[in-house]
């Protein structure tokens, strides 16, 4: 009881702190709407109408609970499972237990932790207490249901908080229909609760990390029924415009990460999972790695069918027909849906442009096989991994003559100063020409292809693939000690006094 009240109080504090510290203009709208909701409740019809509305709201809540039930099913039996089927609240809304058959193997511990408290032991120890003295920084996004806020915890660690959007369309329409703000908050919060379960079940490097959560009292004690805050690792929203201006290597990484994610989702612990709201806005990057951050519209349901006519994948400009399996489900529909969405939202824009010449035929193969749904996700990921292997090792450059590096003098343990830079695109530096290379031989090939280039330096820094960063320039005035660098100068331009 004490923990539940503490959780409720802390969550109320979190929401209030966010609204006050950010001084968002919508606070006034929230106040006006709250007043409107209150007036609507006071001016509601007689008790009979309110009773009918309450019954309809409870029905909606139960329907949301039923959506979560399949996600709680376990694949392995637990010997000490404690099932409590008598956990009904004072309003007679049945618990998850009363909605399930006793024969089903359900993770009740997870459900109880999500609805009544913090799941700290199995995460990073972040629960309600972690949110005390946090500082709201900015609103990262808001939608019909959820509000996402960047906050700094008391120790300074940045995290992302997902909360019910009290001013969102879902909350507003529910209160307008049912005249019950606490009950509506409980209803709307089921999307967050579903997302917590999915984040627990779908752990993968390319899925945002669930650090913890804080739940208010689901029974309504303390007046905070339905308060839920999901604590996630902090990521940066995926910026497609910025990606389009990035080196091909970074764009390839996003596509590779996406292929690895879809491979995992095709055979996840929940079965084959489809991302029904597949948009770039559902993803963030963490230290350059792509991560799926919005899972409430993920579905592991298989489409039932009687024939191929029931197995049509419809997109704005293409339709695909898949086989109906002997067990009466559309074969591979979730997987194929994900692949084509990856093709039309990501691969089309990020993969072909400025691909290395030695890899363009392999990139074209991926574009053709995913755009026409000719390959499954296993074959698609294999094609991506093959490109990565060739690109990292430089094997796609097998036509480069070994003698190309002989045209350069190398000065080891030295860097350059007084550089005459020139720009190339895309470059890892806006002030000069910095590109990734697999070896000095590839750097020499690039320098020879640039009319301005007379020397280059291998800096010792690498990209995410392990490839070296090379800085190309027209000239430099003198050498400086640098134990991690090597300077390569065209022999026709090499200073006579430079050590070799």
XYZ file of C-alpha atoms in Angstrom:
500
model
C 0.000 0.000 0.000
C 2.760 2.412 0.962
C 4.728 1.657 -2.192
C 1.653 2.199 -4.340
C 0.919 5.556 -2.754
C 4.564 6.583 -3.123
C 4.534 5.601 -6.781
C 1.354 7.602 -7.331
C 2.765 10.669 -5.611
C 6.047 10.506 -7.506
C 4.338 10.134 -10.864
C 2.107 13.102 -10.140
C 5.261 15.043 -9.266
C 6.912 13.969 -12.529
C 4.039 15.167 -14.683
C 3.763 18.447 -12.797
C 7.507 19.058 -12.966
C 7.581 18.500 -16.699
C 4.749 20.902 -17.366
C 6.093 23.621 -15.071
C 9.800 23.425 -15.958
C 9.243 23.414 -19.706
C 6.661 26.243 -19.609
C 4.946 24.751 -22.610
C 2.161 26.809 -24.052
C -0.233 23.891 -23.966
C -0.441 24.095 -20.171
C -3.150 26.707 -20.529
C -4.992 24.459 -22.942
C -4.648 21.633 -20.440
C -6.145 23.813 -17.699
C -9.022 24.813 -19.929
C -9.634 21.229 -20.938
C -9.459 20.008 -17.334
C -12.033 22.617 -16.378
C -14.165 21.510 -19.276
C -13.819 17.867 -18.242
C -14.751 18.741 -14.659
C -17.778 20.712 -15.748
C -18.820 17.901 -18.041
C -18.590 15.441 -15.179
C -20.567 17.664 -12.809
C -23.182 18.303 -15.449
C -23.444 14.647 -16.457
C -26.737 12.857 -16.766
C -28.328 10.918 -13.911
C -26.741 7.994 -12.075
C -28.178 5.466 -14.500
C -26.444 7.099 -17.445
C -23.189 7.308 -15.508
C -23.508 3.638 -14.649
C -23.971 2.772 -18.306
C -20.982 4.881 -19.251
C -18.871 3.223 -16.570
C -19.856 -0.200 -17.877
C -18.887 0.784 -21.412
C -15.536 2.125 -20.184
C -14.833 -1.087 -18.247
C -15.579 -3.008 -21.444
C -13.019 -0.927 -23.319
C -10.450 -1.482 -20.567
C -11.022 -5.247 -20.721
C -10.579 -5.213 -24.491
C -7.208 -3.482 -24.071
C -6.209 -6.068 -21.482
C -7.049 -8.858 -23.896
C -4.616 -7.336 -26.405
C -1.817 -7.705 -23.857
C -2.619 -11.295 -22.831
C -0.872 -13.009 -25.789
C 2.271 -11.018 -25.017
C 2.356 -12.406 -21.473
C 2.352 -16.027 -22.572
C 5.555 -17.873 -21.767
C 7.236 -20.536 -23.877
C 8.608 -22.412 -20.897
C 6.603 -23.605 -17.903
C 7.503 -22.216 -14.507
C 7.283 -24.626 -11.598
C 6.395 -22.044 -8.963
C 3.858 -19.974 -10.857
C 1.528 -18.092 -8.511
C -1.768 -17.323 -10.186
C -4.255 -15.035 -8.470
C -7.584 -14.906 -10.253
C -9.339 -12.842 -7.608
C -7.624 -9.515 -8.153
C -10.664 -7.452 -9.108
C -10.940 -3.776 -8.297
C -13.788 -2.083 -6.541
C -15.436 -1.262 -9.885
C -15.635 -4.942 -10.860
C -13.241 -4.592 -13.792
C -11.713 -8.097 -13.950
C -7.986 -8.557 -13.629
C -5.874 -10.216 -16.272
C -6.157 -13.448 -14.333
C -9.954 -13.564 -14.619
C -9.703 -13.144 -18.382
C -7.415 -16.136 -18.846
C -7.835 -19.867 -18.921
C -5.983 -21.601 -16.040
C -4.232 -23.767 -18.630
C -2.390 -20.804 -20.145
C 1.194 -20.256 -19.007
C 1.285 -16.552 -18.212
C 3.934 -14.309 -16.711
C 1.779 -12.885 -13.907
C 4.810 -11.495 -12.099
C 5.564 -9.204 -15.041
C 1.953 -8.042 -15.236
C 1.750 -7.302 -11.505
C 5.008 -5.360 -11.618
C 3.831 -3.299 -14.576
C 0.479 -2.401 -13.046
C 1.433 -2.009 -9.384
C 5.013 -0.853 -9.145
C 8.536 -0.851 -10.516
C 10.382 -3.623 -12.288
C 13.777 -2.751 -10.899
C 15.451 -6.072 -10.126
C 15.669 -7.201 -13.741
C 16.566 -3.843 -15.270
C 19.015 -1.127 -14.270
C 17.438 -0.424 -10.887
C 15.387 2.484 -12.243
C 11.936 2.863 -10.761
C 9.803 5.533 -9.122
C 12.610 6.600 -6.792
C 14.859 7.289 -9.791
C 12.506 10.060 -10.919
C 12.774 12.105 -7.743
C 14.613 15.384 -8.362
C 14.793 14.739 -12.082
C 14.987 17.773 -14.381
C 12.885 18.014 -17.515
C 14.899 19.245 -20.509
C 12.636 19.201 -23.537
C 9.640 17.522 -25.090
C 10.885 15.078 -27.709
C 7.499 14.295 -29.156
C 3.786 14.093 -28.497
C 0.993 12.202 -30.155
C -2.619 11.139 -29.719
C -1.700 8.933 -26.756
C 1.809 9.589 -25.451
C 4.143 12.364 -24.434
C 7.903 11.741 -24.692
C 10.162 13.945 -22.594
C 13.923 14.135 -22.254
C 14.899 14.388 -18.583
C 18.101 14.383 -16.591
C 17.944 12.204 -13.502
C 19.302 13.363 -10.157
C 22.749 11.953 -11.003
C 22.803 13.734 -14.351
C 22.026 10.712 -16.515
C 19.783 11.606 -19.478
C 16.825 9.328 -20.173
C 13.599 9.511 -22.140
C 10.281 9.328 -20.295
C 7.081 8.171 -21.973
C 3.892 9.308 -20.267
C 0.190 9.431 -21.017
C -0.478 12.620 -22.951
C -3.083 14.200 -20.680
C -3.807 16.727 -23.441
C -3.825 14.194 -26.253
C -6.712 13.378 -28.527
C -7.196 9.872 -27.080
C -7.524 11.190 -23.527
C -9.748 14.077 -24.552
C -12.152 11.945 -26.579
C -12.362 9.313 -23.841
C -13.267 11.856 -21.139
C -15.784 13.446 -23.459
C -17.404 10.054 -24.068
C -17.213 8.488 -20.594
C -16.975 11.442 -18.147
C -14.323 9.633 -16.083
C -10.804 11.118 -16.215
C -9.114 8.535 -13.915
C -10.752 5.659 -15.781
C -9.753 7.150 -19.127
C -6.173 7.560 -17.943
C -6.190 3.863 -17.070
C -7.577 3.015 -20.507
C -5.096 5.173 -22.399
C -2.184 3.923 -20.286
C -2.648 0.425 -21.686
C -0.653 1.430 -24.740
C 2.269 2.205 -22.445
C 1.778 -1.019 -20.514
C 1.695 -2.975 -23.754
C 4.905 -1.289 -24.807
C 6.601 -2.262 -21.524
C 5.705 -5.905 -22.133
C 6.955 -5.743 -25.717
C 10.233 -4.151 -24.637
C 10.668 -6.969 -22.128
C 9.951 -9.659 -24.710
C 11.781 -8.102 -27.675
C 15.248 -7.379 -26.322
C 17.703 -6.727 -29.131
C 20.566 -4.288 -29.832
C 18.348 -2.485 -32.336
C 15.403 -2.083 -29.951
C 15.517 0.805 -27.481
C 16.613 -0.313 -24.037
C 13.997 -0.339 -21.282
C 15.711 1.004 -18.180
C 12.720 0.741 -15.885
C 9.289 2.143 -15.220
C 7.124 3.634 -12.515
C 3.461 2.732 -12.147
C 0.844 4.443 -10.004
C -1.799 2.512 -8.150
C -3.959 0.698 -10.665
C -6.728 0.373 -8.052
C -7.160 4.116 -7.815
C -5.920 4.517 -4.265
C -4.380 7.948 -3.845
C -6.355 9.240 -6.841
C -3.624 8.332 -9.339
C -5.025 5.291 -11.101
C -3.361 4.652 -14.453
C -0.244 6.759 -13.939
C 2.595 5.088 -15.861
C 6.040 6.379 -16.789
C 8.302 4.302 -19.019
C 12.038 4.999 -18.575
C 14.068 4.469 -21.760
C 17.630 5.074 -22.861
C 18.032 8.460 -24.496
C 18.298 8.473 -28.281
C 18.375 11.069 -31.032
C 15.426 11.242 -33.441
C 16.303 9.844 -36.843
C 16.847 12.761 -39.224
C 16.418 11.545 -42.791
C 17.478 14.857 -44.351
C 20.708 14.792 -42.372
C 21.276 11.142 -43.262
C 20.920 11.894 -46.957
C 23.874 14.268 -46.613
C 25.994 11.745 -44.691
C 28.707 9.438 -46.064
C 27.418 6.248 -47.643
C 28.983 4.216 -44.853
C 26.693 5.822 -42.247
C 23.631 5.366 -44.436
C 24.558 1.735 -45.006
C 24.795 1.261 -41.240
C 21.187 2.379 -40.761
C 20.018 -0.065 -43.438
C 22.136 -2.903 -42.022
C 20.803 -2.274 -38.501
C 17.275 -2.305 -39.879
C 17.870 -5.624 -41.662
C 19.240 -7.126 -38.434
C 16.207 -5.878 -36.521
C 13.740 -7.300 -39.037
C 15.581 -10.624 -38.997
C 15.114 -10.749 -35.221
C 11.443 -9.757 -35.437
C 10.775 -12.516 -37.960
C 11.663 -15.156 -35.358
C 11.208 -13.338 -32.058
C 10.070 -14.964 -28.796
C 6.555 -13.791 -29.717
C 6.702 -15.242 -33.215
C 6.857 -13.179 -36.381
C 6.222 -9.533 -35.431
C 4.946 -6.891 -37.854
C 5.544 -3.174 -37.364
C 2.156 -1.763 -38.342
C 3.247 1.872 -38.035
C 6.510 1.649 -39.958
C 7.888 5.173 -40.272
C 11.309 6.789 -39.728
C 9.804 8.659 -36.770
C 9.514 5.338 -34.917
C 13.320 5.078 -34.775
C 16.155 6.844 -32.993
C 19.924 6.491 -33.032
C 22.067 5.830 -29.981
C 25.796 6.357 -30.585
C 25.103 5.930 -34.307
C 23.172 2.667 -33.884
C 19.593 2.477 -35.151
C 16.991 1.533 -32.539
C 13.253 0.997 -32.730
C 11.673 3.145 -30.031
C 7.905 2.879 -30.562
C 6.463 -0.615 -30.212
C 2.839 -0.095 -29.228
C 1.730 -0.775 -32.811
C 3.793 -3.957 -33.162
C 1.701 -7.071 -33.734
C 2.519 -10.766 -33.541
C -0.904 -11.791 -34.832
C -0.991 -13.914 -37.964
C -3.554 -13.197 -40.653
C -6.049 -16.024 -41.039
C -6.950 -17.103 -44.565
C -9.001 -19.545 -46.610
C -7.185 -18.839 -49.846
C -4.661 -16.531 -51.504
C -7.353 -13.883 -51.943
C -7.137 -13.304 -48.193
C -3.366 -12.808 -48.315
C -2.907 -9.555 -50.191
C -0.365 -7.017 -48.996
C -1.543 -3.592 -50.109
C 0.729 -0.583 -50.415
C 0.058 2.784 -52.073
C 1.701 1.821 -55.375
C 2.115 -1.960 -55.161
C 0.141 -5.009 -54.113
C 1.564 -8.452 -53.390
C -0.216 -11.776 -53.015
C 1.226 -14.328 -50.612
C 0.361 -18.025 -50.216
C -2.208 -19.274 -47.715
C -0.569 -22.040 -45.692
C -2.076 -25.395 -44.835
C -2.715 -24.231 -41.264
C -4.867 -21.371 -42.511
C -2.589 -18.350 -42.103
C -0.947 -16.093 -44.661
C 2.579 -17.405 -45.008
C 5.275 -14.856 -44.139
C 2.942 -11.874 -44.302
C 4.383 -10.042 -41.282
C 7.932 -10.565 -42.505
C 7.156 -9.437 -46.044
C 5.299 -6.367 -44.805
C 8.360 -5.321 -42.812
C 10.738 -5.922 -45.722
C 8.775 -3.835 -48.194
C 8.318 -1.002 -45.714
C 12.074 -1.038 -45.094
C 12.566 -0.821 -48.859
C 10.184 2.101 -49.423
C 11.042 4.166 -46.346
C 14.766 3.464 -45.928
C 16.593 1.476 -48.609
C 15.276 3.542 -51.521
C 16.619 6.796 -50.084
C 19.734 5.690 -48.224
C 21.326 2.720 -49.957
C 22.029 3.294 -53.687
C 23.269 6.908 -53.701
C 27.093 7.090 -53.898
C 27.561 3.399 -53.126
C 31.193 2.356 -53.781
C 31.565 1.311 -57.436
C 32.746 -2.177 -56.476
C 29.560 -2.754 -54.476
C 26.889 -1.219 -56.710
C 25.901 -4.547 -58.277
C 25.329 -6.028 -54.806
C 23.361 -2.965 -53.698
C 21.261 -3.181 -56.854
C 20.526 -6.820 -56.039
C 19.237 -5.868 -52.586
C 17.108 -3.089 -54.043
C 15.576 -5.422 -56.614
C 14.961 -8.337 -54.244
C 13.371 -6.211 -51.502
C 11.413 -3.950 -53.865
C 9.876 -6.984 -55.560
C 9.721 -9.126 -52.380
C 11.770 -11.835 -54.082
C 13.884 -12.561 -51.000
C 13.041 -13.389 -47.402
C 14.690 -11.621 -44.497
C 17.340 -14.332 -44.086
C 18.527 -13.809 -47.651
C 18.298 -10.027 -47.287
C 20.402 -9.961 -44.138
C 22.938 -12.330 -45.700
C 23.315 -9.918 -48.628
C 23.879 -6.984 -46.253
C 26.447 -8.877 -44.191
C 28.294 -9.866 -47.367
C 28.549 -6.221 -48.417
C 29.812 -5.317 -44.944
C 32.537 -7.967 -45.139
C 33.737 -6.775 -48.533
C 33.610 -3.114 -47.546
C 35.484 -3.534 -44.254
C 38.242 -5.615 -45.784
C 38.567 -3.700 -49.051
C 38.014 -6.885 -51.054
C 35.688 -4.942 -53.355
C 38.837 -3.105 -54.548
C 40.602 -6.155 -55.953
C 41.226 -4.345 -59.252
C 43.553 -1.785 -57.640
C 47.180 -2.329 -58.681
C 49.507 -2.966 -55.686
C 51.986 -0.532 -57.191
C 49.665 2.427 -56.684
C 51.138 3.118 -53.237
C 54.682 3.227 -54.620
C 54.030 6.700 -55.996
C 54.003 8.021 -52.409
C 56.610 8.633 -49.728
C 55.385 7.654 -46.275
C 56.359 9.513 -43.089
C 55.350 7.507 -39.998
C 54.688 8.989 -36.570
C 54.095 12.434 -38.011
C 51.149 14.673 -38.798
C 50.885 17.860 -40.826
C 50.354 21.530 -40.037
C 49.634 24.571 -42.177
C 47.392 22.490 -44.403
C 45.857 23.729 -47.635
C 42.527 21.925 -47.416
C 39.995 21.256 -50.124
C 36.479 20.012 -49.694
C 34.898 16.871 -51.038
C 31.403 15.457 -50.575
C 30.333 13.622 -48.570
C 33.079 14.164 -46.006
C 33.402 13.428 -42.295
C 34.641 17.007 -41.917
C 32.923 20.125 -43.206
C 36.247 21.981 -43.283
C 38.135 19.569 -45.514
C 38.101 16.192 -47.232
C 38.017 13.299 -44.743
C 36.957 9.879 -46.011
C 37.106 6.314 -44.727
C 39.470 3.820 -46.366
C 40.295 0.175 -45.832
C 44.031 0.710 -46.428
C 46.679 3.155 -47.598
C 46.289 1.659 -51.060
C 42.623 2.724 -51.235
C 43.580 6.184 -49.938
C 46.197 6.496 -52.682
C 43.589 5.519 -55.250
C 41.243 8.252 -53.959
C 44.017 10.859 -53.871
C 44.943 10.041 -57.480
C 41.318 10.563 -58.502
C 41.183 14.062 -56.932
C 42.971 16.672 -59.037
C 43.618 18.846 -55.945
C 45.164 16.064 -53.859
C 48.920 15.903 -53.321
C 49.059 14.157 -49.934
C 46.930 12.352 -47.379
C 47.195 11.335 -43.731
C 45.954 8.181 -42.046
C 44.958 9.576 -38.672
C 44.633 6.399 -36.616
C 40.927 7.116 -36.061
C 38.382 4.619 -37.377
C 34.695 4.501 -38.252
C 32.127 2.013 -36.901
C 33.309 -0.551 -39.481
C 36.927 -0.330 -38.362
C 37.936 1.451 -41.572
C 40.574 4.167 -41.244
C 39.837 7.858 -41.559
C 42.046 9.523 -44.161
C 42.485 13.269 -44.527
C 43.256 14.523 -48.057
C 44.823 17.920 -48.822
C 46.497 19.983 -51.530
C 49.614 20.805 -49.517
C 51.007 21.450 -46.037
C 53.744 23.684 -44.660
C 55.509 21.409 -42.194
C 55.403 18.127 -40.280
C 54.608 17.749 -36.566
C 55.094 14.706 -34.297
C 52.011 12.503 -34.055
C 52.484 8.922 -32.940
C 49.150 7.730 -34.349
C 49.408 9.188 -37.852
C 51.116 8.435 -41.153
C 51.604 11.045 -43.878
C 51.709 9.980 -47.533
C 53.103 12.504 -50.027
C 53.241 12.128 -53.774
C 56.888 11.690 -54.697
C 56.795 14.548 -57.165
C 55.658 16.835 -54.309
C 57.598 15.401 -51.390
C 59.804 17.903 -49.461
C 63.447 17.097 -49.926
C 64.173 17.317 -46.196
C 61.287 15.118 -45.134
C 62.274 11.841 -43.512
C 61.151 8.712 -45.323
